[in-house]
Coordinates of C-alpha atoms in Angstrom, one line a residue:
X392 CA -12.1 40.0 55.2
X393 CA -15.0 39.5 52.8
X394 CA -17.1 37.2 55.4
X395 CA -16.3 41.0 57.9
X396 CA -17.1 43.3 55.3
X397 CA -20.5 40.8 54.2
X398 CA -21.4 40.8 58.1
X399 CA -21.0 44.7 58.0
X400 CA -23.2 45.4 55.4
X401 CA -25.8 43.3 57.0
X402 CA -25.9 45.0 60.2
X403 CA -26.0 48.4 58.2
X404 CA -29.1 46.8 56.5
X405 CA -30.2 45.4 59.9
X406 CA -29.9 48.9 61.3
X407 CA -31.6 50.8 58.6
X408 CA -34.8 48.2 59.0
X409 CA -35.3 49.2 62.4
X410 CA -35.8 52.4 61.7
X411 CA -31.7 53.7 62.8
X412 CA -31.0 56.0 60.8
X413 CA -27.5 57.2 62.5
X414 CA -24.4 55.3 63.5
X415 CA -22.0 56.3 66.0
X416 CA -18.7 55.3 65.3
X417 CA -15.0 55.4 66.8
X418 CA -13.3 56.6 64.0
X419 CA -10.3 55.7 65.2
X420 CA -11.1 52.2 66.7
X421 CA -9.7 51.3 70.0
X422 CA -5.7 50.1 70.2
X423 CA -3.5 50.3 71.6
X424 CA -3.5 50.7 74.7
X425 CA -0.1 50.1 75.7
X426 CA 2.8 51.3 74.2
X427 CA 4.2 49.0 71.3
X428 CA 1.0 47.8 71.2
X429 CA -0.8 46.1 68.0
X430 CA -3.7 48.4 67.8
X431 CA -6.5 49.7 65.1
X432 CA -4.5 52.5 63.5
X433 CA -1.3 50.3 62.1
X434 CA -2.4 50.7 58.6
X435 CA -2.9 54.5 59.1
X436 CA 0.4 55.0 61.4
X437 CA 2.5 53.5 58.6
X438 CA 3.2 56.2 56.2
X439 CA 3.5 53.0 53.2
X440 CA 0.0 51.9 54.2
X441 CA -2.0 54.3 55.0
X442 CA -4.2 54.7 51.5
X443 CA -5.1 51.3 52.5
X444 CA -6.6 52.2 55.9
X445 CA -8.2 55.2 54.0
X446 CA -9.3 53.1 51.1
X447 CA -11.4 50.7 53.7
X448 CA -12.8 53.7 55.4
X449 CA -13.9 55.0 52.0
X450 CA -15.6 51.1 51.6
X451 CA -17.4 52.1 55.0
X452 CA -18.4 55.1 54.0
X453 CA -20.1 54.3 50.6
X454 CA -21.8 51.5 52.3
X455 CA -23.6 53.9 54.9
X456 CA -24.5 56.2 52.1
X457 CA -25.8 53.1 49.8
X458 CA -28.1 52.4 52.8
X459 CA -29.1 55.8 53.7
X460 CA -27.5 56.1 56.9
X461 CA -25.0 58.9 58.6
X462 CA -22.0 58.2 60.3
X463 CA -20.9 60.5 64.0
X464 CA -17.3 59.6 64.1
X465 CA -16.1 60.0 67.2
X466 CA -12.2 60.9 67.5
X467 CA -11.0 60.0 70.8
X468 CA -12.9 57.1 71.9
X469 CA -10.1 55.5 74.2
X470 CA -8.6 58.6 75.1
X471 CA -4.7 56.5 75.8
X472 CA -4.9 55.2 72.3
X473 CA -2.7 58.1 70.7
X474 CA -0.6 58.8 74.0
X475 CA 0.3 54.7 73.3
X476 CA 1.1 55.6 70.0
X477 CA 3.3 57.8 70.6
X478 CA 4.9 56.9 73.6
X479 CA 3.0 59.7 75.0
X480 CA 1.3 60.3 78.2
X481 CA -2.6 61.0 78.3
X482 CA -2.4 64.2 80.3
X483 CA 1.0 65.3 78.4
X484 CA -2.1 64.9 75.6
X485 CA -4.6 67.0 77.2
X486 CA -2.6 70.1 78.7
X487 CA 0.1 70.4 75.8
X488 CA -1.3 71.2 72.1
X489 CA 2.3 70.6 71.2
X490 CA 2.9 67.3 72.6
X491 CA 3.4 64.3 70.2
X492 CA 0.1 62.6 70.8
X493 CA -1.9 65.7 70.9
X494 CA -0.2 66.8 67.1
X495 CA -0.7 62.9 65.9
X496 CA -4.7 63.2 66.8
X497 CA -5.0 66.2 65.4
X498 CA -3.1 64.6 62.2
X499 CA -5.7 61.7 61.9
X500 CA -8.3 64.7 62.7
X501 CA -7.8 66.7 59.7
X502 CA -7.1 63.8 57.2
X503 CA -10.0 62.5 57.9
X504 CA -12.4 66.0 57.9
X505 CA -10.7 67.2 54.7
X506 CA -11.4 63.6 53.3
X507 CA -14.8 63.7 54.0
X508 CA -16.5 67.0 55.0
X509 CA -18.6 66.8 51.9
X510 CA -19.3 63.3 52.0
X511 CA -23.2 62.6 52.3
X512 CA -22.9 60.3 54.8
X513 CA -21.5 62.5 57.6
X514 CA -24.1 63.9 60.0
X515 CA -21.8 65.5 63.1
X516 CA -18.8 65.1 64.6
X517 CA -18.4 63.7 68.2
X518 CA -15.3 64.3 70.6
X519 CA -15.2 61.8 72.8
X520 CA -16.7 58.9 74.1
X521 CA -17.4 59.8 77.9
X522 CA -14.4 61.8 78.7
X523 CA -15.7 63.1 81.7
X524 CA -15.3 60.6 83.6
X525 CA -11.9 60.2 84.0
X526 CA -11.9 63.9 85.3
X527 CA -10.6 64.9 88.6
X528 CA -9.6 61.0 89.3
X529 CA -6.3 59.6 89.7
X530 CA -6.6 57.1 86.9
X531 CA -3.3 55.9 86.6
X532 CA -3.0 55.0 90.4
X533 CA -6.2 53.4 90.4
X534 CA -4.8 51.0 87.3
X535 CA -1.6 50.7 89.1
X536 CA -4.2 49.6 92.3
X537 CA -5.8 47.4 90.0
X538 CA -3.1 45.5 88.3
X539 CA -0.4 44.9 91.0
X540 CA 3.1 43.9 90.1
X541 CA 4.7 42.0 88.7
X542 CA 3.2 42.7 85.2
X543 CA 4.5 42.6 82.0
X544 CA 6.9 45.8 81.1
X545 CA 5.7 45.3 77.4
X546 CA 2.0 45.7 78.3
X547 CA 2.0 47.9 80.7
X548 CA -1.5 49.5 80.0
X549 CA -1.0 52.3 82.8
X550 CA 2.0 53.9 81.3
X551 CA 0.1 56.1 78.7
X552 CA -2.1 57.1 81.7
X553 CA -2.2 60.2 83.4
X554 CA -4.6 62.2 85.3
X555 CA -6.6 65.8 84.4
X556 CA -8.9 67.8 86.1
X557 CA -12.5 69.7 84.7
X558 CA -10.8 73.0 83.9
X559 CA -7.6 71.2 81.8
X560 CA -10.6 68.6 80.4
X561 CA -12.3 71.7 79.2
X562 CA -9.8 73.4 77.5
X563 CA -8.9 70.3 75.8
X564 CA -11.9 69.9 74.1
X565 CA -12.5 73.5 73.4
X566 CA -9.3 73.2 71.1
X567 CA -10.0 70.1 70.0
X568 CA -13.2 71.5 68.3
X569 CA -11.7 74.8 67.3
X570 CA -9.3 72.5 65.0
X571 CA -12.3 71.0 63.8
X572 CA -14.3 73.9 62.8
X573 CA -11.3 75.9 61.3
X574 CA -11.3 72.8 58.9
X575 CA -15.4 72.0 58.8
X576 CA -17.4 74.7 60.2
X577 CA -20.6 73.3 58.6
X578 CA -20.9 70.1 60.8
X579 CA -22.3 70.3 64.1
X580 CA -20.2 69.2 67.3
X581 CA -20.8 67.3 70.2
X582 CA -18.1 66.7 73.3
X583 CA -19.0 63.0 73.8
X584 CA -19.5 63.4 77.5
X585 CA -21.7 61.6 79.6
X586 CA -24.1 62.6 82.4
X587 CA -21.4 63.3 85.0
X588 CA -20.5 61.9 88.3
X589 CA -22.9 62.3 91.2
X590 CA -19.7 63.8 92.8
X591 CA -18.2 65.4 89.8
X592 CA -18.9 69.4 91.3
X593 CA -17.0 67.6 94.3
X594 CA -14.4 66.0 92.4
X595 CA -14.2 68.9 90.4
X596 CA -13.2 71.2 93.4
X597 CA -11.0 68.7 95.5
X598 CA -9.6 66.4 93.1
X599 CA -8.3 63.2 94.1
X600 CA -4.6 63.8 94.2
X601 CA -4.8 66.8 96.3
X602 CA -3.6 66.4 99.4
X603 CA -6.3 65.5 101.4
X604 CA -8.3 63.5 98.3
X605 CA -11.7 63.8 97.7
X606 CA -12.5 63.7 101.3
X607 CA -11.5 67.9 101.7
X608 CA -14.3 70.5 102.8
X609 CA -15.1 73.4 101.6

């Protein structure tokens, strides 16, 4: 842990020498990504550790600051990582704000803005990490297409999967960042997306578990 947190601090330096003077970050890691999984938030989704996972966070964040750099924490980076941990789907995520994955991001959400709104080292809060990507495809068909059984019922990746189209994408992220300005409404936001698709307006209007797929007219 000291040669991880050493090699940290020396990247931070590395970065601030080179003129970076912003990180971007997935505050939340990446894991799991299946349920059951061993994943980046164990210390934090055990009630009797999470100080700790708090505690290293704080470490991060006083090392950023010591070096003059902001953090943009980005909350759903891998956007099956809280549908895994709660034995959740993705789009049960997405369309329901009272599903259990959607109220367990939105837990790690406001811990970690009312820990550190006024910390010196935020800059702005991100989203996602290219969530529009996903939109309007069948994802968990094309992971079923991609890993054919047999597989292994305890790391099944593509049962937290789901699918979701522009519109349900839209109105995700629209509360997502209304829960994050009724807590901060100092700090700027930003969705995360990407550039989209060259087909996403396609996508968009025939989706690819309609009936006739992407291929429909109109």
């Amino acid at each position: 842990k000291k040669t991880t947190h050493a090699m940290a601090r020396k990247a931070m330096t590395d970065a601030k020498n080179m003129g970076v003077r912003y990180l971007r970050v997935s505050a939340t890691g990446y894991g799991p990504i299946w349920y059951k999984d061993q994943g980046d938030l164990e210390l934090w989704f055990n009630p009797a550790t999470r100080a700790q996972h708090w505690a290293l966070f704080d470490q991060m964040m006083s090392d950023m600051d010591a070096q003059g750099l902001k953090i943009v924490p980005t909350f759903v980076w891998n956007w099956v990582q809280f549908p895994a941990l709660a034995q959740d789907t993705a789009d049960n995520m997405i369309t329901n704000p009272n599903s259990p994955s959607y109220l367990l991001a939105a837990e790690y959400i406001t811990e970690f803005i009312n820990r550190y709104k006024n910390h010196p080292a935020l800059y702005y809060y991100e989203l996602t990490n290219e969530f529009n990507l996903g939109a309007d495809l069948d994802l968990k068909v094309n992971c079923l297409n991609e890993i054919p059984p047999p597989w292994d019922p305890n790391k099944d990746r593509c049962a937290p999967m789901g699918r979701f189209a522009t519109d349900q994408m839209i109105a995700f992220t629209q509360r997502l960042a209304a829960h994050i300005k009724s807590l901060d409404p100092a700090h700027p936001i930003t969705s995360g997306f990407s550039i989209p698709r060259k087909a996403a307006e396609h996508l968009r209007a025939c989706p690819a578990w309609g009936p006739e797929g992407p291929a429909c007219e109109g």
